PDB file of C-alpha atoms in Angstrom:
ATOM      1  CA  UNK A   1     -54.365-105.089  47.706  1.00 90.00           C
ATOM      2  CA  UNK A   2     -57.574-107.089  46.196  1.00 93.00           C
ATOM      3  CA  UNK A   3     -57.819-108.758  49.879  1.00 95.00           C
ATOM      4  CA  UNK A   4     -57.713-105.422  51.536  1.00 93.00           C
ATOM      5  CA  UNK A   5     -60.596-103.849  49.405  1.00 92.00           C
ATOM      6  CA  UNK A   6     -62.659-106.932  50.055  1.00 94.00           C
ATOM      7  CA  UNK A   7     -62.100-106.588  54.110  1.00 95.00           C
ATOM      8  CA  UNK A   8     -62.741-102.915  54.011  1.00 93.00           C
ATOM      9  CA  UNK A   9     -66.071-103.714  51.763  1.00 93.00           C
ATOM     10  CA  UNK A  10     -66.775-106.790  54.157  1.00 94.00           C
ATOM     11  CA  UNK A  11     -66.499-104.169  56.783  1.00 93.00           C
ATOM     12  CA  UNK A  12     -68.851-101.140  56.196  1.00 91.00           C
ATOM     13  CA  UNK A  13     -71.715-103.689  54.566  1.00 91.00           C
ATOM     14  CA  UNK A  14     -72.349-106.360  56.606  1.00 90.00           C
ATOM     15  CA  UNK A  15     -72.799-105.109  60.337  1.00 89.00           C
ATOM     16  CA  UNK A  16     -75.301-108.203  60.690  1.00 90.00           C
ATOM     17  CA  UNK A  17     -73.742-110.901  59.200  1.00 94.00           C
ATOM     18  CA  UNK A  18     -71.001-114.017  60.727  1.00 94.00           C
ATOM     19  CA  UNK A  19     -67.684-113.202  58.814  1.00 96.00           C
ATOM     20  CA  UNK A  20     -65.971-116.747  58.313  1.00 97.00           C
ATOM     21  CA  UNK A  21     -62.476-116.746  57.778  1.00 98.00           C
ATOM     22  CA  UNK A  22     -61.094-119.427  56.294  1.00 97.00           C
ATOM     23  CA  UNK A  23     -57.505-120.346  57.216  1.00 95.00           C
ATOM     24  CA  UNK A  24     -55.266-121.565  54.075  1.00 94.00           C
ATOM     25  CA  UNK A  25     -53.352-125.089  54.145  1.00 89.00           C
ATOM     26  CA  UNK A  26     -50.540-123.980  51.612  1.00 91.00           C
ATOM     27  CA  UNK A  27     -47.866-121.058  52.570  1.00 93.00           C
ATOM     28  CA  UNK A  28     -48.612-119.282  48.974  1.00 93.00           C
ATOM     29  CA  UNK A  29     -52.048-118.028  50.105  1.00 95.00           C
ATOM     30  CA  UNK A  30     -51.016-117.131  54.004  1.00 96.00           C
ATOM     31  CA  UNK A  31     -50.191-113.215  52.480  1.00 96.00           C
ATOM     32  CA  UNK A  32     -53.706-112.923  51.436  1.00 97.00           C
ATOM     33  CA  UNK A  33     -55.367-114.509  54.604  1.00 97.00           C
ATOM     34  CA  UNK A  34     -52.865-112.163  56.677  1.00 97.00           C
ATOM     35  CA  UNK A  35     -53.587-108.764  54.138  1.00 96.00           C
ATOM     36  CA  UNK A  36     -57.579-109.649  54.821  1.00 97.00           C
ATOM     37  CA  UNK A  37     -57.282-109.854  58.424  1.00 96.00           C
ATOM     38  CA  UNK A  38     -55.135-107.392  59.656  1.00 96.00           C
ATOM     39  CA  UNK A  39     -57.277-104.859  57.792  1.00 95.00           C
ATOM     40  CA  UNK A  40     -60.557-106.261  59.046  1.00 95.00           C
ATOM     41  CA  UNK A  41     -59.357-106.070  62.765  1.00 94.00           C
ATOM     42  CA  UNK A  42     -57.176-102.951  62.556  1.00 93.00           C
ATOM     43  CA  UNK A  43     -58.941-100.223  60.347  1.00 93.00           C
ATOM     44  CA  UNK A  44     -60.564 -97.900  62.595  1.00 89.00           C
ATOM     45  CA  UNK A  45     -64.670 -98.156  62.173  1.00 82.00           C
ATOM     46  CA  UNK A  46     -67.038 -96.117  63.318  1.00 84.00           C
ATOM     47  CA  UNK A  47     -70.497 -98.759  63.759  1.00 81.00           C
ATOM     48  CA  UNK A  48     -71.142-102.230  64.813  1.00 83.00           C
ATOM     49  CA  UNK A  49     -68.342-103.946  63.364  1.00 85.00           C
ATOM     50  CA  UNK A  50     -69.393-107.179  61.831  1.00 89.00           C
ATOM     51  CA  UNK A  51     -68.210-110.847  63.550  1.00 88.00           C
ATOM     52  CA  UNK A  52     -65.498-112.665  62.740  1.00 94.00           C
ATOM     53  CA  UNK A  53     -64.995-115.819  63.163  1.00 95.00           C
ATOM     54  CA  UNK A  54     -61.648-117.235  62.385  1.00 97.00           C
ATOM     55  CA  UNK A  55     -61.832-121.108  61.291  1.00 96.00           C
ATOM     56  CA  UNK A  56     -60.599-124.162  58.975  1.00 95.00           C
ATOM     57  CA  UNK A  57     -61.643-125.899  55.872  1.00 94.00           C
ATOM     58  CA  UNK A  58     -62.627-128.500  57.922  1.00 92.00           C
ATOM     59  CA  UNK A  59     -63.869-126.585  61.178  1.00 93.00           C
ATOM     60  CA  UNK A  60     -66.512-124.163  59.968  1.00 95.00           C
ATOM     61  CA  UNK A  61     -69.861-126.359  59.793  1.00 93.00           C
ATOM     62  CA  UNK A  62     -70.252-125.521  63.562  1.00 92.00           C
ATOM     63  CA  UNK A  63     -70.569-121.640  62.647  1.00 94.00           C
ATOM     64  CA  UNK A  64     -73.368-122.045  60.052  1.00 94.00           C
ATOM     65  CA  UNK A  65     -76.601-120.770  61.621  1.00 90.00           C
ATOM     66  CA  UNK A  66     -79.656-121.021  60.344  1.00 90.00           C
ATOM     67  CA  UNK A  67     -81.635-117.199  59.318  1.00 90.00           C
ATOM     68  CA  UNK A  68     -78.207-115.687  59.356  1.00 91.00           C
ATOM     69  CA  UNK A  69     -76.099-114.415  56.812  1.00 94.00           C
ATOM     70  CA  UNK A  70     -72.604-116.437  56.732  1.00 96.00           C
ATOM     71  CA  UNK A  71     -70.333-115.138  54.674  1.00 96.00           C
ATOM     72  CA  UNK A  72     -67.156-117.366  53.936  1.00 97.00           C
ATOM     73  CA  UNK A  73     -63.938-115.746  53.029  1.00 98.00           C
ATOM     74  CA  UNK A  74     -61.716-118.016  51.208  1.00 97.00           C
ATOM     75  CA  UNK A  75     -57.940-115.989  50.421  1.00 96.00           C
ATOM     76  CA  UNK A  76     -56.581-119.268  49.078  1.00 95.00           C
ATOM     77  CA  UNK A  77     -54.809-119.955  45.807  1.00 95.00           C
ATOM     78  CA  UNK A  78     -55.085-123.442  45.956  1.00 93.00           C
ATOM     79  CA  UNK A  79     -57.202-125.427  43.868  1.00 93.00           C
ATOM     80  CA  UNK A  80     -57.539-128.794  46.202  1.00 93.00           C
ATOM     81  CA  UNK A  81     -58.292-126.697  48.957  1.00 94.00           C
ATOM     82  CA  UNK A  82     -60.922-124.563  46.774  1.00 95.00           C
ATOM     83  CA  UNK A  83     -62.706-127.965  45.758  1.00 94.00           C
ATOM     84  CA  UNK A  84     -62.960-129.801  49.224  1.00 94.00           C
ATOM     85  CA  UNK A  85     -64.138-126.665  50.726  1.00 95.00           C
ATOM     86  CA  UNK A  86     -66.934-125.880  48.468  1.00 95.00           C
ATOM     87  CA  UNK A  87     -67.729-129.911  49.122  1.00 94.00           C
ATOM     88  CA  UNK A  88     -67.627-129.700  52.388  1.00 94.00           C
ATOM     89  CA  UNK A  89     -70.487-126.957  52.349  1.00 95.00           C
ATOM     90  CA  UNK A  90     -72.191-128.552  50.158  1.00 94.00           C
ATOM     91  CA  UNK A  91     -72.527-131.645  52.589  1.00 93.00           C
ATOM     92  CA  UNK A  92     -73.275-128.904  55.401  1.00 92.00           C
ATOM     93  CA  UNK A  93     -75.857-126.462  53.697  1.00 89.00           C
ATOM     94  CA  UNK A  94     -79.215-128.130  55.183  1.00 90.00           C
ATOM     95  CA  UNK A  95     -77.850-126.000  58.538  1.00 91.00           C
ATOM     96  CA  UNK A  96     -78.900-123.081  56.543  1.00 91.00           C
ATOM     97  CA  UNK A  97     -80.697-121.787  53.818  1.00 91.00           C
ATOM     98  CA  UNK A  98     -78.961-121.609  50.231  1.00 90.00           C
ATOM     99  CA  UNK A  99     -79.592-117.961  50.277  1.00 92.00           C
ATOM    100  CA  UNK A 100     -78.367-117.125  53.351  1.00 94.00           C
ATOM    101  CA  UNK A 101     -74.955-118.574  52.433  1.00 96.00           C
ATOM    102  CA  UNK A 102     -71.995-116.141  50.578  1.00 96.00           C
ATOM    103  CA  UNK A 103     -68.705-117.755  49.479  1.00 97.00           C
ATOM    104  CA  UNK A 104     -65.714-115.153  48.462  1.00 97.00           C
ATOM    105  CA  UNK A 105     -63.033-117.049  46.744  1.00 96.00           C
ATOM    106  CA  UNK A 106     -60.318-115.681  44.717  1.00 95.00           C
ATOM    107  CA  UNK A 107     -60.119-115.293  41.090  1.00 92.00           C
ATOM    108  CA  UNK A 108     -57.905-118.066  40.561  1.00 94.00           C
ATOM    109  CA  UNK A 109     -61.235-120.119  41.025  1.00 94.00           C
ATOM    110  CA  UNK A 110     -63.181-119.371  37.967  1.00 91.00           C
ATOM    111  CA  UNK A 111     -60.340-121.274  36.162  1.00 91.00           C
ATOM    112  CA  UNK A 112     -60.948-124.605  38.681  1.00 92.00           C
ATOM    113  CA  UNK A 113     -63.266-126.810  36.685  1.00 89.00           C
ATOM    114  CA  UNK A 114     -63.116-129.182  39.547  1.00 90.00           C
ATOM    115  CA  UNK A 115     -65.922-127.162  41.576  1.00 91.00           C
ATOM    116  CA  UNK A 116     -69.114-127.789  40.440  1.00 86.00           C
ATOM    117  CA  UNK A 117     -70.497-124.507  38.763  1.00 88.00           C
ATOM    118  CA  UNK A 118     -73.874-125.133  40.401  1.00 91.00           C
ATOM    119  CA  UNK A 119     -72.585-124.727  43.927  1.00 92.00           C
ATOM    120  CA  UNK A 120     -71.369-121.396  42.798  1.00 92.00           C
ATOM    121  CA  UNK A 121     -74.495-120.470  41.818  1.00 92.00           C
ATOM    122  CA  UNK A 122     -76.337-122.262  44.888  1.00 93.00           C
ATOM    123  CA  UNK A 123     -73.757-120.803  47.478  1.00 94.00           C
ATOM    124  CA  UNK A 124     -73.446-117.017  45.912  1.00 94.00           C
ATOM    125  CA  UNK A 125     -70.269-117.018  44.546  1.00 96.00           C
ATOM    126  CA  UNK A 126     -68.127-113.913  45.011  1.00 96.00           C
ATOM    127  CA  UNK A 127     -64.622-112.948  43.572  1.00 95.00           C
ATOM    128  CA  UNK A 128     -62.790-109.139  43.539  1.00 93.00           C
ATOM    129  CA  UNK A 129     -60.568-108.427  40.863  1.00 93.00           C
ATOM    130  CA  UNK A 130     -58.932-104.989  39.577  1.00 90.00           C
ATOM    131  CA  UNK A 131     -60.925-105.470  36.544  1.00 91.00           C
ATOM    132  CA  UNK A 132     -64.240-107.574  34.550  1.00 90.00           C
ATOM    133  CA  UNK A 133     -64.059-107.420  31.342  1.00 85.00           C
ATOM    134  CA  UNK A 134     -68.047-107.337  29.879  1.00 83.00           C
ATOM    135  CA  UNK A 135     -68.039-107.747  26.072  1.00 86.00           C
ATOM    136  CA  UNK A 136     -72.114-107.529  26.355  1.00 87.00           C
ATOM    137  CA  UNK A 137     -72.010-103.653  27.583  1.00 89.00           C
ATOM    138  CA  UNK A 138     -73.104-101.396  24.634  1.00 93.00           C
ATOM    139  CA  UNK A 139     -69.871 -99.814  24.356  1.00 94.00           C
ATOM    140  CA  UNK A 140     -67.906-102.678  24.417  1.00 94.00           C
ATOM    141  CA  UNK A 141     -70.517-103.953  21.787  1.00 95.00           C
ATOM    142  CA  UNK A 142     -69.671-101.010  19.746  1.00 96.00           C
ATOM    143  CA  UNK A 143     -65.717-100.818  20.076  1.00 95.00           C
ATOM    144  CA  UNK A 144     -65.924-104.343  19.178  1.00 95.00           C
ATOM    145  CA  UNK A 145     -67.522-103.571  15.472  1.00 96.00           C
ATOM    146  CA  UNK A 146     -65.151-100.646  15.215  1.00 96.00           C
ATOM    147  CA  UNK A 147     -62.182-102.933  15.693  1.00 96.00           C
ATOM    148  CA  UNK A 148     -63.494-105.971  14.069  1.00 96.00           C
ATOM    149  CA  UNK A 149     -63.711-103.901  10.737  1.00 97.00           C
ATOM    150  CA  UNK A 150     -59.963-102.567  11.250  1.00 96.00           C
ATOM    151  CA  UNK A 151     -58.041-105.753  11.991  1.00 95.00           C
ATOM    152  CA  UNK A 152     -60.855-108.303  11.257  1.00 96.00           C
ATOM    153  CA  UNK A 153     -60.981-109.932  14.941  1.00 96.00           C
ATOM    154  CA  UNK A 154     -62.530-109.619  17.735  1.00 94.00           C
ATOM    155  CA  UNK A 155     -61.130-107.403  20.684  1.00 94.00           C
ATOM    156  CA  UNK A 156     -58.593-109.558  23.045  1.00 94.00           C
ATOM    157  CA  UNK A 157     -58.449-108.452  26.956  1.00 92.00           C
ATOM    158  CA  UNK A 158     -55.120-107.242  26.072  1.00 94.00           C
ATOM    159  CA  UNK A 159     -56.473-104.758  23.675  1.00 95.00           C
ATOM    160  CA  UNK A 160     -59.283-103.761  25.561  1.00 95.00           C
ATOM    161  CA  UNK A 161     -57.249-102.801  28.488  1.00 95.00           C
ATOM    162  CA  UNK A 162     -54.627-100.982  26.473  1.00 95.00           C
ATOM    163  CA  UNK A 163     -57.782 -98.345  25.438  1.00 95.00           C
ATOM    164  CA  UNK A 164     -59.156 -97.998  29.104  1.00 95.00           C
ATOM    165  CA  UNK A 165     -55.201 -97.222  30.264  1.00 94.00           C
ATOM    166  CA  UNK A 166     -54.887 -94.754  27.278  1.00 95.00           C
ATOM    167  CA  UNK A 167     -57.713 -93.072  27.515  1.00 94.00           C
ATOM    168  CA  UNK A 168     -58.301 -92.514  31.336  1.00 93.00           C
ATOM    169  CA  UNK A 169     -54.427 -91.049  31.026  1.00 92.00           C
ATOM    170  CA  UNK A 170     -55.070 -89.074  28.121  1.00 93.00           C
ATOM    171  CA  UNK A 171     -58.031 -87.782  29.600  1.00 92.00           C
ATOM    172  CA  UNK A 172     -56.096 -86.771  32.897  1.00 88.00           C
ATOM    173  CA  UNK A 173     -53.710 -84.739  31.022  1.00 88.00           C
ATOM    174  CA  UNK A 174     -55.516 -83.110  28.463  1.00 91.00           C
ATOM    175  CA  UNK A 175     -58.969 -83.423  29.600  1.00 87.00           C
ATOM    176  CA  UNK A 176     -58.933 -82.000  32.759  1.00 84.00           C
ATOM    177  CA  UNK A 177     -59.528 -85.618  33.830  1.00 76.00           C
ATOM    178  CA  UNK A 178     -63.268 -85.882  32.441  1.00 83.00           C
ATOM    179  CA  UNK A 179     -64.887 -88.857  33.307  1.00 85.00           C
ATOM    180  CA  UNK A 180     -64.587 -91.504  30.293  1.00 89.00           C
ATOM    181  CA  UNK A 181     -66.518 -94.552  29.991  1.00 92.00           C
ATOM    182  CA  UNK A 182     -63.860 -97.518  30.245  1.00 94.00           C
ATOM    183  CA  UNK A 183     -64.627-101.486  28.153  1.00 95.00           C
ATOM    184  CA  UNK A 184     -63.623-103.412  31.735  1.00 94.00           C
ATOM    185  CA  UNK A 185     -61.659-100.607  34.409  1.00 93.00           C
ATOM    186  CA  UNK A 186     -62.763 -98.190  36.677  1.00 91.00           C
ATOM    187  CA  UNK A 187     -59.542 -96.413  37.953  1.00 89.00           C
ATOM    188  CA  UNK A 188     -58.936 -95.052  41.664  1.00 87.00           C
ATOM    189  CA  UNK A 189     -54.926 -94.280  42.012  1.00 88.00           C
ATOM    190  CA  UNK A 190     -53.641 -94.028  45.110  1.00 87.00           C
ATOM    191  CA  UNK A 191     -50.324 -93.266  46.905  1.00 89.00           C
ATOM    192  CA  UNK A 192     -49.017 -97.002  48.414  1.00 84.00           C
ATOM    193  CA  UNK A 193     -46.713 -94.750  51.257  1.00 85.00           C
ATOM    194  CA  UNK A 194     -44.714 -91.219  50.944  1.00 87.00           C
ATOM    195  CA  UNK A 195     -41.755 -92.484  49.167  1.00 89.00           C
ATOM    196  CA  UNK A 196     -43.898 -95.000  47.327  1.00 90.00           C
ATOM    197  CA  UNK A 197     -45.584 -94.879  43.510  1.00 91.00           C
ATOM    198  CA  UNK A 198     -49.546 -94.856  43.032  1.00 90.00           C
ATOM    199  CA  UNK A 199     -51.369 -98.243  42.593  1.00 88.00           C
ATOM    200  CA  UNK A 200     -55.497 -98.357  41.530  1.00 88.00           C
ATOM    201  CA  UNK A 201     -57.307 -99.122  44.812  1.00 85.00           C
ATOM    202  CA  UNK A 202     -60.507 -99.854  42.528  1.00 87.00           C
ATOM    203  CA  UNK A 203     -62.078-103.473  42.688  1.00 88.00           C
ATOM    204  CA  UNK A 204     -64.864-104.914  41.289  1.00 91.00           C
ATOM    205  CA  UNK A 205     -66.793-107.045  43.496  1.00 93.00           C
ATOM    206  CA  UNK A 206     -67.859-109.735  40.861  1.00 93.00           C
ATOM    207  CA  UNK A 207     -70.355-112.680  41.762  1.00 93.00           C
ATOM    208  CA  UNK A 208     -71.728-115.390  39.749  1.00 90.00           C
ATOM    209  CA  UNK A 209     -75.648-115.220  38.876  1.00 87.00           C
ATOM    210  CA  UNK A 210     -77.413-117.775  36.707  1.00 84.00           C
ATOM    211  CA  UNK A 211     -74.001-119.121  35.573  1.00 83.00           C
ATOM    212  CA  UNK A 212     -73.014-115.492  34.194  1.00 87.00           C
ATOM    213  CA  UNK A 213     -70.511-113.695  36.048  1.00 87.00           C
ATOM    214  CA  UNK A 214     -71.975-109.899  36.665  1.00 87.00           C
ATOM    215  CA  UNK A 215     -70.595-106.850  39.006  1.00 86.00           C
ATOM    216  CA  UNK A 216     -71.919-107.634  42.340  1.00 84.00           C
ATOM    217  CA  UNK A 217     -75.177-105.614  42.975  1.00 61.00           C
ATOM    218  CA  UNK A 218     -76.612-105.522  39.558  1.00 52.00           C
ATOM    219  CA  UNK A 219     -78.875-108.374  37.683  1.00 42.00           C
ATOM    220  CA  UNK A 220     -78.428-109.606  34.218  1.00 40.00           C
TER     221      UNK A 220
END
């Protein structure tokens, strides 16, 4: 589902921009490369649909152009994989500018210590994930006090999503579904099929900025 959102986003916002996708070398991560490209290539589009370019960890040097936006989508798992490709770019960035270069990996890859954290930074590091949590926001800044005087810690992830799923629910029932202002989830339920439960279609599009991870779009 995250890989969907990200080709549909990929899809409306960047008519102008090379579209690298990167092919995975382990089976676990072939669901997400197939998910990402059948809904790149199939979804109907009204516009100039961007390029893509379908390539390897090893093949997509070639494709780098200089004064045009590349944009390298990564649906791999994998954390060897992960690190030799963002080495590999590294070695093959003078055939472009730094800014000109977008990487979108997976979340899995904010836990891989093995890539260095400047080439995230130098190479625009992208993830999407169904939710960020930000304990700098001033209402997480303010549940956090509230909870730290009840159970004397700090709010856990756990915790924080257990309000956001309480009270957008609550809300939707007995609040004629008012808007609410959520600690890390932004909720967008939709039917999978006819026969099928609902599943939140909402991602955040997070990138990594100064060695802070922020929502895509905005500046610390």
């Amino acid at each position: 589902s995250l890989m969907n959102e990200l080709a549909l986003c990929l899809l409306k916002n960047n008519a102008d921009d090379n579209i690298l996708l990167i092919k995975p070398n382990k089976a676990n991560s072939m669901a997400l490369y197939e998910a990402f490209r059948k809904t790149f290539i199939e979804t109907d589009f009204d516009g100039d649909r961007p390029n893509l370019i379908e390539t390897t960890v090893e093949g997509f040097k070639t494709y780098i152009k200089r004064g045009v936006n590349t944009r390298f989508v990564l649906p791999i798992l994998d954390r060897n994989t992960a690190v030799k490709f963002m080495n590999n770019l590294n070695k093959s960035s003078f055939r472009s500018n730094a800014d000109n270069l977008f990487v979108y990996g997976t979340r899995e890859w904010l836990a891989f210590t093995e890539i260095n954290s400047v080439y995230k930074n130098r190479y625009n590091f992208h993830c999407v994930s169904s939710n960020m949590e930000d304990y700098y926001s001033e209402l997480a800044i303010n549940m956090n006090r509230a909870y730290r005087a009840i159970f004397k810690t700090d709010m856990s992830k756990l915790s924080m999503q257990a309000y956001d799923v309480v009270l957008y629910y609550c809300s939707s029932f007995f609040l004629d579904g008012k808007k609410q202002h959520l600690l890390m989830n932004d909720f967008n339920m939709r039917q999978v099929s006819q026969n099928d439960g609902y599943e939140n279609s909402k991602i955040f599009l997070i990138e990594q900025e100064e060695f802070e991870l922020i929502k895509s779009g905005e500046s610390n």
